[in-house]
Amino acid sequence: LDGYRDYRGVPVIGAWTWNERYGIGSATEVGVAEAYGALGDYQRHTRLATGLSLLLIAGLSGVFAWNRLVMAVAASKLEAAYEIIRGHKDRMEAELKVGHDLQLSMVPREFPAFPARDGVSVYATLRPARELGGDFYDYYFVDDTHLFFCVGDVSDKGVPAALFMAVAKTLIRARSAQEPSTAKIADYLNAELSRDNE
């Protein structure tokens, strides 16, 4: 397998076989370069393929490590952004809770409403669909013999409806003290709420 030098001094590999039928042996010699040429090519290709595979593995490992690093940085930024959003959400919920409590404080909540008066029994409750809404009610005696009450529902929900409700309720209470006609109160309320209101 290592070869030897022939009579010319050229490195060769020899092989022989015995032919039983004729009782003779047959021998041949091939140059080492020719005999191992294909094997050399195979070894070179194998080494090249192995080197390229190692480079590819190293490259993919680098890309994978870089992606992990980028993902970790992105996750960190996302978590920081989520904390900011959570803080804003908590603050907004707290503000909405204050608004909810403020809105409920604007409607009467003590029942029975007029314990000192016989023959009058008024009960009411307000449950906004969300933290803030546009529903409201009110009742009170405008004089010794006249009970004023109103029920309102501002379209939509949320802060705009709650603000509109507060304005409407305030206008109704202010006007009802001076005006006994419900038609005139409604007309006044419509005019005031429509003014500068797109």
XYZ file of N, CA and C in Angstrom, residues 19-108:
270
model
N -3.028 -17.714 -11.376
C -4.055 -18.328 -12.204
C -3.879 -19.835 -12.092
N -4.785 -20.524 -11.409
C -4.708 -21.973 -11.175
C -4.837 -22.750 -12.478
N -5.656 -22.309 -13.361
C -5.915 -23.051 -14.600
C -4.661 -23.194 -15.455
N -3.905 -22.116 -15.546
C -2.703 -22.165 -16.381
C -1.437 -22.360 -15.561
N -1.529 -22.253 -14.252
C -0.378 -22.453 -13.399
C 0.630 -21.331 -13.518
N 0.151 -20.152 -13.730
C 1.074 -19.031 -13.832
C 0.560 -17.878 -12.984
N 1.431 -16.939 -12.673
C 1.042 -15.739 -11.963
C 1.048 -14.545 -12.891
N 0.275 -13.567 -12.568
C 0.197 -12.357 -13.381
C 0.441 -11.176 -12.451
N 1.292 -10.225 -12.827
C 1.611 -9.065 -11.985
C 1.428 -7.788 -12.782
N 1.162 -6.684 -12.068
C 1.053 -5.377 -12.716
C 1.547 -4.310 -11.752
N 1.980 -3.221 -12.282
C 2.420 -2.095 -11.472
C 1.716 -0.827 -11.975
N 1.353 0.010 -11.044
C 0.680 1.279 -11.353
C 1.396 2.360 -10.557
N 1.582 3.523 -11.147
C 2.208 4.630 -10.429
C 1.377 5.035 -9.211
N 2.078 5.383 -8.126
C 1.387 5.764 -6.868
C 0.437 6.937 -7.112
N 0.894 7.906 -7.886
C 0.046 9.083 -8.139
C -1.237 8.679 -8.859
N -1.131 7.773 -9.828
C -2.309 7.325 -10.571
C -3.209 6.464 -9.701
N -2.600 5.569 -8.909
C -3.383 4.649 -8.082
C -4.162 5.388 -6.994
N -3.491 6.368 -6.391
C -4.140 7.075 -5.276
C -4.710 8.433 -5.679
N -4.728 8.723 -6.965
C -5.228 10.029 -7.420
C -6.677 10.260 -7.020
N -7.539 9.260 -7.284
C -8.963 9.405 -6.930
C -9.134 9.532 -5.426
N -8.334 8.737 -4.685
C -8.400 8.806 -3.225
C -7.958 10.180 -2.734
N -6.907 10.721 -3.372
C -6.444 12.061 -3.002
C -7.507 13.114 -3.264
N -8.154 12.966 -4.446
C -9.239 13.906 -4.755
C -10.360 13.800 -3.719
N -10.693 12.559 -3.384
C -11.746 12.335 -2.387
C -11.369 12.961 -1.050
N -10.095 12.776 -0.644
C -9.651 13.339 0.628
C -9.682 14.869 0.591
N -9.241 15.441 -0.532
C -9.277 16.903 -0.648
C -10.713 17.427 -0.597
N -11.590 16.743 -1.346
C -13.002 17.158 -1.332
C -13.609 16.999 0.058
N -13.230 15.911 0.728
C -13.749 15.679 2.079
C -13.275 16.768 3.031
N -11.963 17.088 2.941
C -11.433 18.150 3.809
C -12.096 19.491 3.498
N -12.272 19.775 2.200
C -12.922 21.023 1.802
C -14.366 21.074 2.310
N -15.094 19.947 2.117
C -16.487 19.895 2.577
C -16.560 20.027 4.093
N -15.636 19.374 4.801
C -15.614 19.471 6.261
C -15.329 20.901 6.695
N -14.338 21.533 6.014
C -14.026 22.926 6.356
C -15.204 23.846 6.107
N -15.857 23.664 4.944
C -17.032 24.498 4.636
C -18.169 24.242 5.618
N -18.341 22.969 5.994
C -19.383 22.629 6.968
C -19.100 23.293 8.305
N -17.815 23.255 8.728
C -17.448 23.897 9.997
C -17.671 25.406 9.925
N -17.324 26.009 8.765
C -17.572 27.443 8.599
C -19.065 27.753 8.639
N -19.850 26.892 7.967
C -21.298 27.085 7.965
C -21.873 26.952 9.368
N -21.397 25.932 10.090
C -21.869 25.733 11.469
C -21.492 26.930 12.330
N -20.234 27.398 12.161
C -19.796 28.562 12.940
C -20.625 29.786 12.578
N -20.873 29.960 11.261
C -21.684 31.104 10.833
C -23.102 31.040 11.368
N -23.712 29.850 11.260
C -25.080 29.692 11.775
C -25.122 29.867 13.283
N -24.090 29.362 13.957
C -24.036 29.546 15.417
C -23.932 31.023 15.759
N -23.122 31.754 14.970
C -23.003 33.196 15.187
C -24.325 33.906 14.952
N -24.995 33.526 13.850
C -26.301 34.142 13.552
C -27.301 33.817 14.657
N -27.296 32.554 15.103
C -28.211 32.145 16.164
C -27.924 32.925 17.449
N -26.623 33.045 17.794
C -26.251 33.789 19.009
C -26.643 35.258 18.875
N -26.422 35.823 17.676
C -26.795 37.225 17.446
C -28.305 37.403 17.569
N -29.054 36.467 16.978
C -30.521 36.549 17.080
C -30.980 36.450 18.526
N -30.340 35.563 19.275
C -30.700 35.442 20.699
C -30.427 36.752 21.434
N -29.296 37.371 21.115
C -28.945 38.634 21.744
C -29.936 39.724 21.350
N -30.256 39.780 20.047
C -31.221 40.778 19.571
C -32.580 40.547 20.207
N -32.985 39.277 20.287
C -34.280 38.957 20.907
C -34.286 39.333 22.386
N -33.173 39.107 23.055
C -33.086 39.462 24.481
C -33.198 40.973 24.658
N -32.513 41.722 23.794
C -32.586 43.183 23.871
C -34.011 43.650 23.560
N -34.612 43.048 22.509
C -35.982 43.420 22.141
C -36.956 43.076 23.261
N -36.764 41.914 23.880
C -37.643 41.517 24.989
C -37.498 42.482 26.165
N -36.264 42.915 26.411
C -36.026 43.870 27.494
C -36.725 45.196 27.204
N -36.614 45.669 25.943
C -37.275 46.916 25.570
C -38.788 46.768 25.636
N -39.287 45.612 25.194
C -40.718 45.358 25.229
C -41.234 45.336 26.663
N -40.465 44.725 27.549
C -40.861 44.672 28.964
C -40.882 46.079 29.553
N -39.877 46.895 29.193
C -39.844 48.276 29.687
C -41.051 49.053 29.166
N -41.366 48.867 27.871
C -42.533 49.550 27.295
C -43.818 49.073 27.964
N -43.873 47.762 28.242
C -45.070 47.215 28.902
C -45.226 47.801 30.302
N -44.116 48.001 31.003
C -44.181 48.601 32.340
C -44.722 50.022 32.257
N -44.284 50.769 31.230
C -44.789 52.135 31.051
C -46.284 52.102 30.765
N -46.686 51.189 29.862
C -48.109 51.067 29.526
C -48.918 50.666 30.758
N -48.372 49.718 31.525
C -49.066 49.282 32.744
C -49.225 50.449 33.716
N -48.172 51.289 33.822
C -48.259 52.453 34.701
C -49.334 53.423 34.241
N -49.363 53.680 32.904
C -50.406 54.564 32.358
C -51.787 53.963 32.570
N -51.902 52.657 32.362
C -53.199 51.986 32.526
C -53.668 52.082 33.977
N -52.741 51.830 34.913
C -53.112 51.908 36.331
C -53.545 53.318 36.702
N -52.791 54.312 36.194
C -53.149 55.698 36.498
C -54.503 56.051 35.881
N -54.738 55.589 34.634
C -56.003 55.880 33.974
C -57.162 55.217 34.711
N -56.947 53.978 35.171
C -58.007 53.295 35.926
C -58.296 54.024 37.228
N -57.231 54.517 37.875
C -57.430 55.271 39.122
C -58.212 56.559 38.845
N -57.866 57.244 37.740
C -58.582 58.466 37.388
C -60.035 58.177 37.026
N -60.260 57.070 36.299
C -61.631 56.692 35.968
C -62.424 56.334 37.222
N -61.758 55.723 38.190
C -62.429 55.387 39.461
C -62.833 56.668 40.187
N -61.931 57.649 40.177
C -62.264 58.932 40.797
C -63.442 59.565 40.057
N -63.392 59.525 38.705
C -64.489 60.068 37.909
C -65.797 59.338 38.190
N -65.715 58.013 38.318
C -66.899 57.206 38.631
C -67.487 57.623 39.972
N -66.627 57.736 40.980
C -67.102 58.131 42.313
C -67.674 59.547 42.296
N -67.009 60.437 41.532
C -67.489 61.811 41.433
C -68.853 61.858 40.747
N -68.997 61.067 39.680
C -70.273 61.042 38.965
C -71.387 60.525 39.876
N -71.105 59.453 40.607
C -72.136 58.916 41.498
C -72.448 59.872 42.646
N -71.477 60.703 43.013
C -71.740 61.658 44.095
C -72.657 62.791 43.632
N -72.843 62.927 42.310
C -73.694 64.003 41.792
C -75.176 63.633 41.794
N -75.482 62.370 42.026
C -76.891 61.974 42.070
C -77.245 61.624 43.517
N -78.499 61.843 43.896
C -78.911 61.523 45.264
C -78.754 60.025 45.547
